[in-house]
Every structure is written in C-alpha cells, then in structure tokens.
Amino acid sequence: MGSEKIETVELGTGGPRVGVQGLGCMGMSFAYGPTDADEARATLERALELGVTLFDTADVYGMGENEKFLAPFLKEHRDEVVLATKFALSYDPENPAQRVIRNDPAYIRQSVEASLRRLGLDAIDLYYMHRRDAHIPIEESVGAMAELVAEGKVKHLGLSEVTGSELRAAQAVHPIAALQSEWSLFSRDVEDGVVTAAAELGVGFVPYSPLGRGFLTGSFVSADKELTEDDFRRQQPRFTGDNATANAALLEPVRKVAKAHDATPGQVALAWLQQQAEARGLAVVPIPGTRKRSRIEENTAATRITLGTEDLALLEPIAGQVAGERYADMTFTSAGRE
C-alpha cells in the first residue's frame, strides 16, 4: 500500500496542476487535540513522495501557528508544492467562542501580508476567502483579491462555503480556480447548487472533511465520550449524544463495500468522492487531514479504487439519513444561504 504516486489533475480551468488528492494540514497544530510535531513533519514529506502536492492551511488555524509550522517544509520543497491558505475568519480574543468574519478589501490586504510573512513565501499559490460576509458585496471582495494576483502576491483565487449564485458573481470579476466546501458521504448539501455551478464554470472542487472529520473511518463513535476536551468535534451536533449513536449505524453499508474491495471504510469514502469528478464533470481534489504517515498511505491508495454500480447504490442513501447538522451554526455555510 502507498508505493505508487497518485495521478494529477488541473484544478479548475487555468488553475494549478495538483495531485488528485491533497492534504488538509489544520489538525497538525489545531482543533483535533494533542499532536506529535515530528510525526506531522514526516507526514508532510511522505505525502509529497506519494504525489500529494496541494497542501491546505488557513490563517485562523492556531491563529497563524499552522502557517508557521508549514514554513520550513515549504522552503525546502517550494517548486514541488501548491500551497493554499485562507483569510476572512478569526476569533474574538475576548470571546474565543465568537467567530469574526471579514471580507473588506483593507482586511484582505492585511491578511495576505501576514500570511506571506508566516509562510515565508513571496506568493501564495491558491488564496481562498474562507467564509462569506454577506454584508460586503462579493464582487468587491473578489476585486480586492484580483489586485493581489495583479501584484504577484497570489497566483490563483479560491472561495469556500459560497452558494452557486455567489460563485457565478465572483467568476464574473476574476477567474476562480477552486471552490472549497464540505462534501462527503455524510454531507451532500453542496450538490443542490454550487457543485453544478462549479462544473458549468470550470471551477475545481476541493472537498474538506471528506472523511466526515474521521467519523466515516470508524475511528470514533461519540465525540463527547471519546475525544479530548480541546477537540473541535465535541462542538458538532452530529458527533455527540443520540445523533452520534444514530449516525454510527449508517456506517454499515460503508463497511460492507469496504470488505468487498479489501479496503478500509475511509478508502471507500474517498473513492466515492473521487468518482464524483467523472459523474458531475468537474475536477474534484479532496483534502483529507491527517497527522500520520500510515494514514497518508491509506488515503492515497483510495485513488486506485473504483466502486461499481451496486456499491454506489448501497452508499447513496446515507447522507439523507444523517442526524444533526454539520455545524451548530449553519448560517456561515453555503447551505445556510442557498
């Protein structure tokens, strides 16, 4: 397992060419409890060996610490890596539970300069608007982002958790290479609007949490009983209480398909998502997050699994039966505005 490099794909019309699977780096220093920095660094190296070239972070992950963590790796492998980071989301220092979203041009410029310093880069390969501030016209925000491209500080633009209409409005201002939103066997609300828009516009899709934040792998059942106090998943409705119990039962068809392919449930979830690319006519580059080399090897091997018609039929009903929303507050997601 894990000895073959993954294939590559162009991420959106005119976008960067990347491995068909990327790596979400958030958990290496943020959100999912204690981490081993040495193993995390080794995981970055192993990912690159296996053909993973899209590495995803954000300025809010650890309040800049995740970007700083990646800096030495980027310096060593600059020509091999496509680095994606994000702006727009922060936390109120006086109330850490309160999210602050800003899309105004002044904040965008301030954010990109700070990210460039932390990352040690002259230019960011893919720069995302992390969340949408509905009080700022998206054309104004994307116009400010486009100025960064003209100045050479950013190479490609991306958006996260926007609706189909918002994506169309943004594309009219400047080409958008990638749209990042949650998409998995457990979370398929994006299929109702923005997936179709992305396919029509030639925008690549980068699903985050393609493994349902680890739930689809069976690594935990109940977040409030099994995960540490500082684990972000304890705040998500579908992973706690009766919802978690109900959702755990939905993994049975995933296990059945996995057994038939001599694979793991996580590999089945990733293979299903990869096959959406052909089914829906757009580039799909999931970014499963991990801090372990063994998981990178497992995840990339999923790109070589093809699910049949019967497999897909077994998996199809799952999302419609999931109990609980993916966030306690859905207003800042695309589903909250569609």
JSON list of C-alpha atoms in Angstrom, two decimals, residues 41-273:
[
{"chain": "A", "resi": 41, "resn": "ARG", "atom": "CA", "xyz": [6.50, 16.83, 9.61]},
{"chain": "A", "resi": 42, "resn": "ALA", "atom": "CA", "xyz": [7.29, 13.29, 8.47]},
{"chain": "A", "resi": 43, "resn": "THR", "atom": "CA", "xyz": [3.71, 13.03, 7.20]},
{"chain": "A", "resi": 44, "resn": "LEU", "atom": "CA", "xyz": [4.21, 16.11, 5.01]},
{"chain": "A", "resi": 45, "resn": "GLU", "atom": "CA", "xyz": [7.30, 14.51, 3.46]},
{"chain": "A", "resi": 46, "resn": "ARG", "atom": "CA", "xyz": [5.57, 11.17, 2.89]},
{"chain": "A", "resi": 47, "resn": "ALA", "atom": "CA", "xyz": [2.59, 12.89, 1.28]},
{"chain": "A", "resi": 48, "resn": "LEU", "atom": "CA", "xyz": [4.87, 14.60, -1.22]},
{"chain": "A", "resi": 49, "resn": "GLU", "atom": "CA", "xyz": [6.60, 11.30, -2.02]},
{"chain": "A", "resi": 50, "resn": "LEU", "atom": "CA", "xyz": [3.20, 9.81, -2.86]},
{"chain": "A", "resi": 51, "resn": "GLY", "atom": "CA", "xyz": [2.30, 12.63, -5.25]},
{"chain": "A", "resi": 52, "resn": "VAL", "atom": "CA", "xyz": [0.24, 14.83, -2.92]},
{"chain": "A", "resi": 53, "resn": "THR", "atom": "CA", "xyz": [1.10, 18.39, -3.92]},
{"chain": "A", "resi": 54, "resn": "LEU", "atom": "CA", "xyz": [-1.84, 20.51, -2.69]},
{"chain": "A", "resi": 55, "resn": "PHE", "atom": "CA", "xyz": [-1.26, 21.42, 0.96]},
{"chain": "A", "resi": 56, "resn": "ASP", "atom": "CA", "xyz": [-4.11, 23.31, 2.64]},
{"chain": "A", "resi": 57, "resn": "THR", "atom": "CA", "xyz": [-3.99, 25.64, 5.65]},
{"chain": "A", "resi": 58, "resn": "ALA", "atom": "CA", "xyz": [-5.56, 28.93, 6.85]},
{"chain": "A", "resi": 59, "resn": "ASP", "atom": "CA", "xyz": [-4.54, 31.93, 8.89]},
{"chain": "A", "resi": 60, "resn": "VAL", "atom": "CA", "xyz": [-7.10, 31.05, 11.58]},
{"chain": "A", "resi": 61, "resn": "TYR", "atom": "CA", "xyz": [-5.68, 27.57, 12.25]},
{"chain": "A", "resi": 62, "resn": "GLY", "atom": "CA", "xyz": [-3.93, 28.05, 15.56]},
{"chain": "A", "resi": 63, "resn": "MET", "atom": "CA", "xyz": [-4.06, 31.82, 14.97]},
{"chain": "A", "resi": 64, "resn": "GLY", "atom": "CA", "xyz": [-1.25, 31.61, 12.42]},
{"chain": "A", "resi": 65, "resn": "GLU", "atom": "CA", "xyz": [0.65, 28.75, 14.03]},
{"chain": "A", "resi": 66, "resn": "ASN", "atom": "CA", "xyz": [-0.30, 26.24, 11.32]},
{"chain": "A", "resi": 67, "resn": "GLU", "atom": "CA", "xyz": [1.13, 28.51, 8.62]},
{"chain": "A", "resi": 68, "resn": "LYS", "atom": "CA", "xyz": [4.35, 28.89, 10.65]},
{"chain": "A", "resi": 69, "resn": "PHE", "atom": "CA", "xyz": [4.53, 25.12, 11.08]},
{"chain": "A", "resi": 70, "resn": "LEU", "atom": "CA", "xyz": [4.45, 24.63, 7.30]},
{"chain": "A", "resi": 71, "resn": "ALA", "atom": "CA", "xyz": [7.09, 27.28, 6.52]},
{"chain": "A", "resi": 72, "resn": "PRO", "atom": "CA", "xyz": [10.24, 25.07, 6.78]},
{"chain": "A", "resi": 73, "resn": "PHE", "atom": "CA", "xyz": [8.63, 22.37, 4.61]},
{"chain": "A", "resi": 74, "resn": "LEU", "atom": "CA", "xyz": [7.63, 24.95, 2.00]},
{"chain": "A", "resi": 75, "resn": "LYS", "atom": "CA", "xyz": [11.12, 26.43, 1.93]},
{"chain": "A", "resi": 76, "resn": "GLU", "atom": "CA", "xyz": [12.63, 23.01, 1.25]},
{"chain": "A", "resi": 77, "resn": "HIS", "atom": "CA", "xyz": [10.09, 21.96, -1.40]},
{"chain": "A", "resi": 78, "resn": "ARG", "atom": "CA", "xyz": [8.86, 25.25, -2.86]},
{"chain": "A", "resi": 79, "resn": "ASP", "atom": "CA", "xyz": [8.87, 24.15, -6.51]},
{"chain": "A", "resi": 80, "resn": "GLU", "atom": "CA", "xyz": [7.01, 20.90, -5.76]},
{"chain": "A", "resi": 81, "resn": "VAL", "atom": "CA", "xyz": [4.20, 22.24, -3.58]},
{"chain": "A", "resi": 82, "resn": "VAL", "atom": "CA", "xyz": [0.95, 24.10, -4.30]},
{"chain": "A", "resi": 83, "resn": "LEU", "atom": "CA", "xyz": [0.21, 25.95, -1.07]},
{"chain": "A", "resi": 84, "resn": "ALA", "atom": "CA", "xyz": [-3.36, 27.01, -0.30]},
{"chain": "A", "resi": 85, "resn": "THR", "atom": "CA", "xyz": [-4.26, 29.27, 2.58]},
{"chain": "A", "resi": 86, "resn": "LYS", "atom": "CA", "xyz": [-7.28, 31.36, 3.54]},
{"chain": "A", "resi": 87, "resn": "PHE", "atom": "CA", "xyz": [-8.44, 34.64, 5.05]},
{"chain": "A", "resi": 88, "resn": "ALA", "atom": "CA", "xyz": [-11.72, 36.01, 6.44]},
{"chain": "A", "resi": 89, "resn": "LEU", "atom": "CA", "xyz": [-12.24, 34.01, 9.62]},
{"chain": "A", "resi": 90, "resn": "SER", "atom": "CA", "xyz": [-10.92, 34.83, 13.09]},
{"chain": "A", "resi": 91, "resn": "TYR", "atom": "CA", "xyz": [-11.99, 34.66, 16.72]},
{"chain": "A", "resi": 92, "resn": "ASP", "atom": "CA", "xyz": [-12.82, 37.46, 19.12]},
{"chain": "A", "resi": 93, "resn": "PRO", "atom": "CA", "xyz": [-9.91, 37.47, 21.62]},
{"chain": "A", "resi": 94, "resn": "GLU", "atom": "CA", "xyz": [-12.30, 38.48, 24.42]},
{"chain": "A", "resi": 95, "resn": "ASN", "atom": "CA", "xyz": [-14.76, 35.74, 23.49]},
{"chain": "A", "resi": 96, "resn": "PRO", "atom": "CA", "xyz": [-12.99, 32.81, 21.76]},
{"chain": "A", "resi": 97, "resn": "ALA", "atom": "CA", "xyz": [-16.32, 31.13, 21.03]},
{"chain": "A", "resi": 98, "resn": "GLN", "atom": "CA", "xyz": [-17.35, 34.09, 18.86]},
{"chain": "A", "resi": 99, "resn": "ARG", "atom": "CA", "xyz": [-16.40, 33.92, 15.17]},
{"chain": "A", "resi": 100, "resn": "VAL", "atom": "CA", "xyz": [-15.49, 37.10, 13.33]},
{"chain": "A", "resi": 101, "resn": "ILE", "atom": "CA", "xyz": [-15.86, 37.17, 9.53]},
{"chain": "A", "resi": 102, "resn": "ARG", "atom": "CA", "xyz": [-14.40, 39.96, 7.42]},
{"chain": "A", "resi": 103, "resn": "ASN", "atom": "CA", "xyz": [-14.26, 40.29, 3.63]},
{"chain": "A", "resi": 104, "resn": "ASP", "atom": "CA", "xyz": [-13.47, 44.00, 3.28]},
{"chain": "A", "resi": 105, "resn": "PRO", "atom": "CA", "xyz": [-10.56, 44.98, 1.00]},
{"chain": "A", "resi": 106, "resn": "ALA", "atom": "CA", "xyz": [-8.46, 46.50, 3.79]},
{"chain": "A", "resi": 107, "resn": "TYR", "atom": "CA", "xyz": [-8.67, 43.31, 5.82]},
{"chain": "A", "resi": 108, "resn": "ILE", "atom": "CA", "xyz": [-7.86, 41.15, 2.79]},
{"chain": "A", "resi": 109, "resn": "ARG", "atom": "CA", "xyz": [-4.66, 43.09, 2.16]},
{"chain": "A", "resi": 110, "resn": "GLN", "atom": "CA", "xyz": [-3.69, 42.97, 5.82]},
{"chain": "A", "resi": 111, "resn": "SER", "atom": "CA", "xyz": [-4.33, 39.21, 5.88]},
{"chain": "A", "resi": 112, "resn": "VAL", "atom": "CA", "xyz": [-2.31, 38.32, 2.80]},
{"chain": "A", "resi": 113, "resn": "GLU", "atom": "CA", "xyz": [0.73, 40.24, 4.02]},
{"chain": "A", "resi": 114, "resn": "ALA", "atom": "CA", "xyz": [0.57, 38.46, 7.38]},
{"chain": "A", "resi": 115, "resn": "SER", "atom": "CA", "xyz": [0.20, 35.02, 5.77]},
{"chain": "A", "resi": 116, "resn": "LEU", "atom": "CA", "xyz": [3.11, 35.64, 3.41]},
{"chain": "A", "resi": 117, "resn": "ARG", "atom": "CA", "xyz": [5.33, 36.53, 6.38]},
{"chain": "A", "resi": 118, "resn": "ARG", "atom": "CA", "xyz": [4.35, 33.47, 8.40]},
{"chain": "A", "resi": 119, "resn": "LEU", "atom": "CA", "xyz": [4.69, 31.10, 5.43]},
{"chain": "A", "resi": 120, "resn": "GLY", "atom": "CA", "xyz": [7.98, 32.61, 4.29]},
{"chain": "A", "resi": 121, "resn": "LEU", "atom": "CA", "xyz": [6.68, 32.94, 0.72]},
{"chain": "A", "resi": 122, "resn": "ASP", "atom": "CA", "xyz": [6.79, 35.61, -1.96]},
{"chain": "A", "resi": 123, "resn": "ALA", "atom": "CA", "xyz": [3.48, 34.41, -3.40]},
{"chain": "A", "resi": 124, "resn": "ILE", "atom": "CA", "xyz": [0.58, 32.20, -2.29]},
{"chain": "A", "resi": 125, "resn": "ASP", "atom": "CA", "xyz": [-0.39, 29.60, -4.90]},
{"chain": "A", "resi": 126, "resn": "LEU", "atom": "CA", "xyz": [-4.10, 29.46, -4.04]},
{"chain": "A", "resi": 127, "resn": "TYR", "atom": "CA", "xyz": [-5.74, 32.09, -1.82]},
{"chain": "A", "resi": 128, "resn": "TYR", "atom": "CA", "xyz": [-9.24, 31.39, -0.51]},
{"chain": "A", "resi": 129, "resn": "MET", "atom": "CA", "xyz": [-11.93, 33.54, 1.02]},
{"chain": "A", "resi": 130, "resn": "HIS", "atom": "CA", "xyz": [-12.59, 31.23, 3.98]},
{"chain": "A", "resi": 131, "resn": "ARG", "atom": "CA", "xyz": [-16.13, 32.37, 4.78]},
{"chain": "A", "resi": 132, "resn": "ARG", "atom": "CA", "xyz": [-18.57, 34.84, 3.24]},
{"chain": "A", "resi": 133, "resn": "ASP", "atom": "CA", "xyz": [-19.51, 38.13, 4.90]},
{"chain": "A", "resi": 134, "resn": "ALA", "atom": "CA", "xyz": [-22.91, 38.80, 3.34]},
{"chain": "A", "resi": 135, "resn": "HIS", "atom": "CA", "xyz": [-22.66, 42.50, 4.24]},
{"chain": "A", "resi": 136, "resn": "ILE", "atom": "CA", "xyz": [-19.81, 43.01, 1.73]},
{"chain": "A", "resi": 137, "resn": "PRO", "atom": "CA", "xyz": [-20.64, 42.55, -1.99]},
{"chain": "A", "resi": 138, "resn": "ILE", "atom": "CA", "xyz": [-18.72, 39.51, -3.18]},
{"chain": "A", "resi": 139, "resn": "GLU", "atom": "CA", "xyz": [-17.68, 41.46, -6.28]},
{"chain": "A", "resi": 140, "resn": "GLU", "atom": "CA", "xyz": [-15.89, 43.96, -4.03]},
{"chain": "A", "resi": 141, "resn": "SER", "atom": "CA", "xyz": [-14.03, 41.24, -2.12]},
{"chain": "A", "resi": 142, "resn": "VAL", "atom": "CA", "xyz": [-13.01, 39.30, -5.23]},
{"chain": "A", "resi": 143, "resn": "GLY", "atom": "CA", "xyz": [-11.95, 42.56, -6.86]},
{"chain": "A", "resi": 144, "resn": "ALA", "atom": "CA", "xyz": [-9.54, 43.14, -3.96]},
{"chain": "A", "resi": 145, "resn": "MET", "atom": "CA", "xyz": [-8.29, 39.55, -4.27]},
{"chain": "A", "resi": 146, "resn": "ALA", "atom": "CA", "xyz": [-7.76, 40.09, -8.00]},
{"chain": "A", "resi": 147, "resn": "GLU", "atom": "CA", "xyz": [-5.50, 43.04, -7.20]},
{"chain": "A", "resi": 148, "resn": "LEU", "atom": "CA", "xyz": [-3.27, 40.65, -5.25]},
{"chain": "A", "resi": 149, "resn": "VAL", "atom": "CA", "xyz": [-2.96, 38.47, -8.35]},
{"chain": "A", "resi": 150, "resn": "ALA", "atom": "CA", "xyz": [-2.02, 41.51, -10.45]},
{"chain": "A", "resi": 151, "resn": "GLU", "atom": "CA", "xyz": [0.65, 42.39, -7.88]},
{"chain": "A", "resi": 152, "resn": "GLY", "atom": "CA", "xyz": [2.11, 38.88, -7.92]},
{"chain": "A", "resi": 153, "resn": "LYS", "atom": "CA", "xyz": [1.29, 38.13, -4.28]},
{"chain": "A", "resi": 154, "resn": "VAL", "atom": "CA", "xyz": [-1.27, 35.47, -5.17]},
{"chain": "A", "resi": 155, "resn": "LYS", "atom": "CA", "xyz": [-1.33, 33.11, -8.17]},
{"chain": "A", "resi": 156, "resn": "HIS", "atom": "CA", "xyz": [-4.89, 31.70, -8.10]},
{"chain": "A", "resi": 157, "resn": "LEU", "atom": "CA", "xyz": [-8.12, 32.56, -6.30]},
{"chain": "A", "resi": 158, "resn": "GLY", "atom": "CA", "xyz": [-10.47, 30.32, -4.38]},
{"chain": "A", "resi": 159, "resn": "LEU", "atom": "CA", "xyz": [-13.69, 30.60, -2.38]},
{"chain": "A", "resi": 160, "resn": "SER", "atom": "CA", "xyz": [-15.02, 28.48, 0.47]},
{"chain": "A", "resi": 161, "resn": "GLU", "atom": "CA", "xyz": [-18.62, 27.79, 1.50]},
{"chain": "A", "resi": 162, "resn": "VAL", "atom": "CA", "xyz": [-20.26, 30.03, -1.11]},
{"chain": "A", "resi": 163, "resn": "THR", "atom": "CA", "xyz": [-23.51, 29.40, -2.95]},
{"chain": "A", "resi": 164, "resn": "GLY", "atom": "CA", "xyz": [-23.88, 28.79, -6.66]},
{"chain": "A", "resi": 165, "resn": "SER", "atom": "CA", "xyz": [-25.06, 32.35, -7.29]},
{"chain": "A", "resi": 166, "resn": "GLU", "atom": "CA", "xyz": [-22.19, 33.78, -5.24]},
{"chain": "A", "resi": 167, "resn": "LEU", "atom": "CA", "xyz": [-19.70, 31.70, -7.23]},
{"chain": "A", "resi": 168, "resn": "ARG", "atom": "CA", "xyz": [-21.15, 32.98, -10.51]},
{"chain": "A", "resi": 169, "resn": "ALA", "atom": "CA", "xyz": [-20.92, 36.58, -9.31]},
{"chain": "A", "resi": 170, "resn": "ALA", "atom": "CA", "xyz": [-17.31, 36.07, -8.25]},
{"chain": "A", "resi": 171, "resn": "GLN", "atom": "CA", "xyz": [-16.34, 34.38, -11.52]},
{"chain": "A", "resi": 172, "resn": "ALA", "atom": "CA", "xyz": [-17.63, 37.42, -13.42]},
{"chain": "A", "resi": 173, "resn": "VAL", "atom": "CA", "xyz": [-14.99, 39.53, -11.67]},
{"chain": "A", "resi": 174, "resn": "HIS", "atom": "CA", "xyz": [-11.96, 37.20, -11.84]},
{"chain": "A", "resi": 175, "resn": "PRO", "atom": "CA", "xyz": [-11.39, 33.50, -12.66]},
{"chain": "A", "resi": 176, "resn": "ILE", "atom": "CA", "xyz": [-11.90, 31.28, -9.62]},
{"chain": "A", "resi": 177, "resn": "ALA", "atom": "CA", "xyz": [-9.69, 28.18, -9.67]},
{"chain": "A", "resi": 178, "resn": "ALA", "atom": "CA", "xyz": [-11.24, 26.29, -6.78]},
{"chain": "A", "resi": 179, "resn": "LEU", "atom": "CA", "xyz": [-14.31, 26.12, -4.58]},
{"chain": "A", "resi": 180, "resn": "GLN", "atom": "CA", "xyz": [-13.76, 24.52, -1.16]},
{"chain": "A", "resi": 181, "resn": "SER", "atom": "CA", "xyz": [-16.69, 23.25, 0.86]},
{"chain": "A", "resi": 182, "resn": "GLU", "atom": "CA", "xyz": [-17.56, 20.24, 2.98]},
{"chain": "A", "resi": 183, "resn": "TRP", "atom": "CA", "xyz": [-18.56, 17.29, 0.81]},
{"chain": "A", "resi": 184, "resn": "SER", "atom": "CA", "xyz": [-18.64, 13.63, 1.77]},
{"chain": "A", "resi": 185, "resn": "LEU", "atom": "CA", "xyz": [-20.90, 10.61, 2.11]},
{"chain": "A", "resi": 186, "resn": "PHE", "atom": "CA", "xyz": [-22.30, 12.37, 5.20]},
{"chain": "A", "resi": 187, "resn": "SER", "atom": "CA", "xyz": [-22.53, 15.91, 3.80]},
{"chain": "A", "resi": 188, "resn": "ARG", "atom": "CA", "xyz": [-24.02, 16.35, 0.33]},
{"chain": "A", "resi": 189, "resn": "ASP", "atom": "CA", "xyz": [-25.91, 19.66, 0.57]},
{"chain": "A", "resi": 190, "resn": "VAL", "atom": "CA", "xyz": [-23.47, 21.29, -1.88]},
{"chain": "A", "resi": 191, "resn": "GLU", "atom": "CA", "xyz": [-24.81, 19.06, -4.65]},
{"chain": "A", "resi": 192, "resn": "ASP", "atom": "CA", "xyz": [-28.03, 21.08, -4.69]},
{"chain": "A", "resi": 193, "resn": "GLY", "atom": "CA", "xyz": [-26.39, 24.20, -6.11]},
{"chain": "A", "resi": 194, "resn": "VAL", "atom": "CA", "xyz": [-22.72, 25.05, -6.03]},
{"chain": "A", "resi": 195, "resn": "VAL", "atom": "CA", "xyz": [-21.41, 21.75, -7.45]},
{"chain": "A", "resi": 196, "resn": "THR", "atom": "CA", "xyz": [-23.46, 22.33, -10.59]},
{"chain": "A", "resi": 197, "resn": "ALA", "atom": "CA", "xyz": [-22.29, 25.95, -10.84]},
{"chain": "A", "resi": 198, "resn": "ALA", "atom": "CA", "xyz": [-18.64, 24.91, -10.42]},
{"chain": "A", "resi": 199, "resn": "ALA", "atom": "CA", "xyz": [-18.96, 22.33, -13.20]},
{"chain": "A", "resi": 200, "resn": "GLU", "atom": "CA", "xyz": [-20.55, 24.86, -15.56]},
{"chain": "A", "resi": 201, "resn": "LEU", "atom": "CA", "xyz": [-17.90, 27.50, -14.82]},
{"chain": "A", "resi": 202, "resn": "GLY", "atom": "CA", "xyz": [-14.87, 25.21, -14.96]},
{"chain": "A", "resi": 203, "resn": "VAL", "atom": "CA", "xyz": [-14.08, 25.67, -11.27]},
{"chain": "A", "resi": 204, "resn": "GLY", "atom": "CA", "xyz": [-12.35, 22.84, -9.42]},
{"chain": "A", "resi": 205, "resn": "PHE", "atom": "CA", "xyz": [-13.93, 21.46, -6.24]},
{"chain": "A", "resi": 206, "resn": "VAL", "atom": "CA", "xyz": [-11.85, 20.85, -3.11]},
{"chain": "A", "resi": 207, "resn": "PRO", "atom": "CA", "xyz": [-13.93, 18.91, -0.56]},
{"chain": "A", "resi": 208, "resn": "TYR", "atom": "CA", "xyz": [-12.86, 19.43, 3.02]},
{"chain": "A", "resi": 209, "resn": "SER", "atom": "CA", "xyz": [-13.70, 16.89, 5.73]},
{"chain": "A", "resi": 210, "resn": "PRO", "atom": "CA", "xyz": [-14.14, 14.18, 3.07]},
{"chain": "A", "resi": 211, "resn": "LEU", "atom": "CA", "xyz": [-13.92, 11.58, 5.84]},
{"chain": "A", "resi": 212, "resn": "GLY", "atom": "CA", "xyz": [-16.57, 13.27, 7.96]},
{"chain": "A", "resi": 213, "resn": "ARG", "atom": "CA", "xyz": [-13.86, 14.54, 10.34]},
{"chain": "A", "resi": 214, "resn": "GLY", "atom": "CA", "xyz": [-12.78, 10.95, 10.93]},
{"chain": "A", "resi": 215, "resn": "PHE", "atom": "CA", "xyz": [-16.27, 9.63, 11.70]},
{"chain": "A", "resi": 216, "resn": "LEU", "atom": "CA", "xyz": [-16.51, 7.79, 8.36]},
{"chain": "A", "resi": 217, "resn": "THR", "atom": "CA", "xyz": [-13.34, 5.85, 9.19]},
{"chain": "A", "resi": 218, "resn": "GLY", "atom": "CA", "xyz": [-14.89, 4.49, 12.38]},
{"chain": "A", "resi": 219, "resn": "SER", "atom": "CA", "xyz": [-12.09, 5.99, 14.46]},
{"chain": "A", "resi": 220, "resn": "PHE", "atom": "CA", "xyz": [-14.61, 7.28, 16.99]},
{"chain": "A", "resi": 221, "resn": "VAL", "atom": "CA", "xyz": [-18.34, 6.98, 17.67]},
{"chain": "A", "resi": 222, "resn": "SER", "atom": "CA", "xyz": [-19.18, 9.58, 20.29]},
{"chain": "A", "resi": 223, "resn": "ALA", "atom": "CA", "xyz": [-17.08, 12.77, 20.38]},
{"chain": "A", "resi": 224, "resn": "ASP", "atom": "CA", "xyz": [-18.19, 13.81, 23.86]},
{"chain": "A", "resi": 225, "resn": "LYS", "atom": "CA", "xyz": [-17.26, 10.41, 25.30]},
{"chain": "A", "resi": 226, "resn": "GLU", "atom": "CA", "xyz": [-14.11, 9.52, 23.36]},
{"chain": "A", "resi": 227, "resn": "LEU", "atom": "CA", "xyz": [-12.32, 12.72, 22.33]},
{"chain": "A", "resi": 228, "resn": "THR", "atom": "CA", "xyz": [-10.28, 15.16, 24.40]},
{"chain": "A", "resi": 229, "resn": "GLU", "atom": "CA", "xyz": [-11.79, 18.34, 25.82]},
{"chain": "A", "resi": 230, "resn": "ASP", "atom": "CA", "xyz": [-9.98, 20.54, 23.26]},
{"chain": "A", "resi": 231, "resn": "ASP", "atom": "CA", "xyz": [-11.20, 18.55, 20.25]},
{"chain": "A", "resi": 232, "resn": "PHE", "atom": "CA", "xyz": [-13.33, 20.68, 17.90]},
{"chain": "A", "resi": 233, "resn": "ARG", "atom": "CA", "xyz": [-15.61, 17.75, 17.05]},
{"chain": "A", "resi": 234, "resn": "ARG", "atom": "CA", "xyz": [-17.18, 17.85, 20.51]},
{"chain": "A", "resi": 235, "resn": "GLN", "atom": "CA", "xyz": [-18.97, 21.01, 19.34]},
{"chain": "A", "resi": 236, "resn": "GLN", "atom": "CA", "xyz": [-20.52, 19.44, 16.26]},
{"chain": "A", "resi": 237, "resn": "PRO", "atom": "CA", "xyz": [-24.09, 18.15, 16.65]},
{"chain": "A", "resi": 238, "resn": "ARG", "atom": "CA", "xyz": [-23.81, 15.02, 14.52]},
{"chain": "A", "resi": 239, "resn": "PHE", "atom": "CA", "xyz": [-20.93, 13.61, 16.58]},
{"chain": "A", "resi": 240, "resn": "THR", "atom": "CA", "xyz": [-22.48, 13.80, 20.04]},
{"chain": "A", "resi": 241, "resn": "GLY", "atom": "CA", "xyz": [-25.35, 12.29, 22.02]},
{"chain": "A", "resi": 242, "resn": "ASP", "atom": "CA", "xyz": [-28.13, 10.40, 20.28]},
{"chain": "A", "resi": 243, "resn": "ASN", "atom": "CA", "xyz": [-27.08, 11.81, 16.90]},
{"chain": "A", "resi": 244, "resn": "ALA", "atom": "CA", "xyz": [-23.70, 10.08, 17.15]},
{"chain": "A", "resi": 245, "resn": "THR", "atom": "CA", "xyz": [-25.33, 6.75, 18.00]},
{"chain": "A", "resi": 246, "resn": "ALA", "atom": "CA", "xyz": [-27.74, 7.01, 15.08]},
{"chain": "A", "resi": 247, "resn": "ASN", "atom": "CA", "xyz": [-25.03, 8.05, 12.65]},
{"chain": "A", "resi": 248, "resn": "ALA", "atom": "CA", "xyz": [-22.68, 5.25, 13.67]},
{"chain": "A", "resi": 249, "resn": "ALA", "atom": "CA", "xyz": [-25.28, 2.77, 12.41]},
{"chain": "A", "resi": 250, "resn": "LEU", "atom": "CA", "xyz": [-25.10, 4.39, 8.96]},
{"chain": "A", "resi": 251, "resn": "LEU", "atom": "CA", "xyz": [-21.54, 3.14, 8.52]},
{"chain": "A", "resi": 252, "resn": "GLU", "atom": "CA", "xyz": [-22.65, -0.47, 7.99]},
{"chain": "A", "resi": 253, "resn": "PRO", "atom": "CA", "xyz": [-23.00, -0.20, 4.16]},
{"chain": "A", "resi": 254, "resn": "VAL", "atom": "CA", "xyz": [-19.63, 1.58, 4.04]},
{"chain": "A", "resi": 255, "resn": "ARG", "atom": "CA", "xyz": [-18.06, -1.38, 5.86]},
{"chain": "A", "resi": 256, "resn": "LYS", "atom": "CA", "xyz": [-19.83, -3.80, 3.54]},
{"chain": "A", "resi": 257, "resn": "VAL", "atom": "CA", "xyz": [-18.44, -2.09, 0.44]},
{"chain": "A", "resi": 258, "resn": "ALA", "atom": "CA", "xyz": [-15.01, -1.87, 2.05]},
{"chain": "A", "resi": 259, "resn": "LYS", "atom": "CA", "xyz": [-14.95, -5.61, 2.72]},
{"chain": "A", "resi": 260, "resn": "ALA", "atom": "CA", "xyz": [-15.84, -6.35, -0.89]},
{"chain": "A", "resi": 261, "resn": "HIS", "atom": "CA", "xyz": [-12.87, -4.27, -2.09]},
{"chain": "A", "resi": 262, "resn": "ASP", "atom": "CA", "xyz": [-10.43, -5.39, 0.62]},
{"chain": "A", "resi": 263, "resn": "ALA", "atom": "CA", "xyz": [-10.31, -1.75, 1.66]},
{"chain": "A", "resi": 264, "resn": "THR", "atom": "CA", "xyz": [-10.99, 0.39, 4.71]},
{"chain": "A", "resi": 265, "resn": "PRO", "atom": "CA", "xyz": [-14.18, 2.42, 5.25]},
{"chain": "A", "resi": 266, "resn": "GLY", "atom": "CA", "xyz": [-12.16, 5.61, 4.88]},
{"chain": "A", "resi": 267, "resn": "GLN", "atom": "CA", "xyz": [-10.86, 4.48, 1.50]},
{"chain": "A", "resi": 268, "resn": "VAL", "atom": "CA", "xyz": [-14.40, 3.79, 0.32]},
{"chain": "A", "resi": 269, "resn": "ALA", "atom": "CA", "xyz": [-15.49, 7.28, 1.38]},
{"chain": "A", "resi": 270, "resn": "LEU", "atom": "CA", "xyz": [-12.61, 8.85, -0.53]},
{"chain": "A", "resi": 271, "resn": "ALA", "atom": "CA", "xyz": [-13.11, 6.65, -3.60]},
{"chain": "A", "resi": 272, "resn": "TRP", "atom": "CA", "xyz": [-16.78, 7.63, -3.70]},
{"chain": "A", "resi": 273, "resn": "LEU", "atom": "CA", "xyz": [-15.86, 11.30, -3.64]}
]
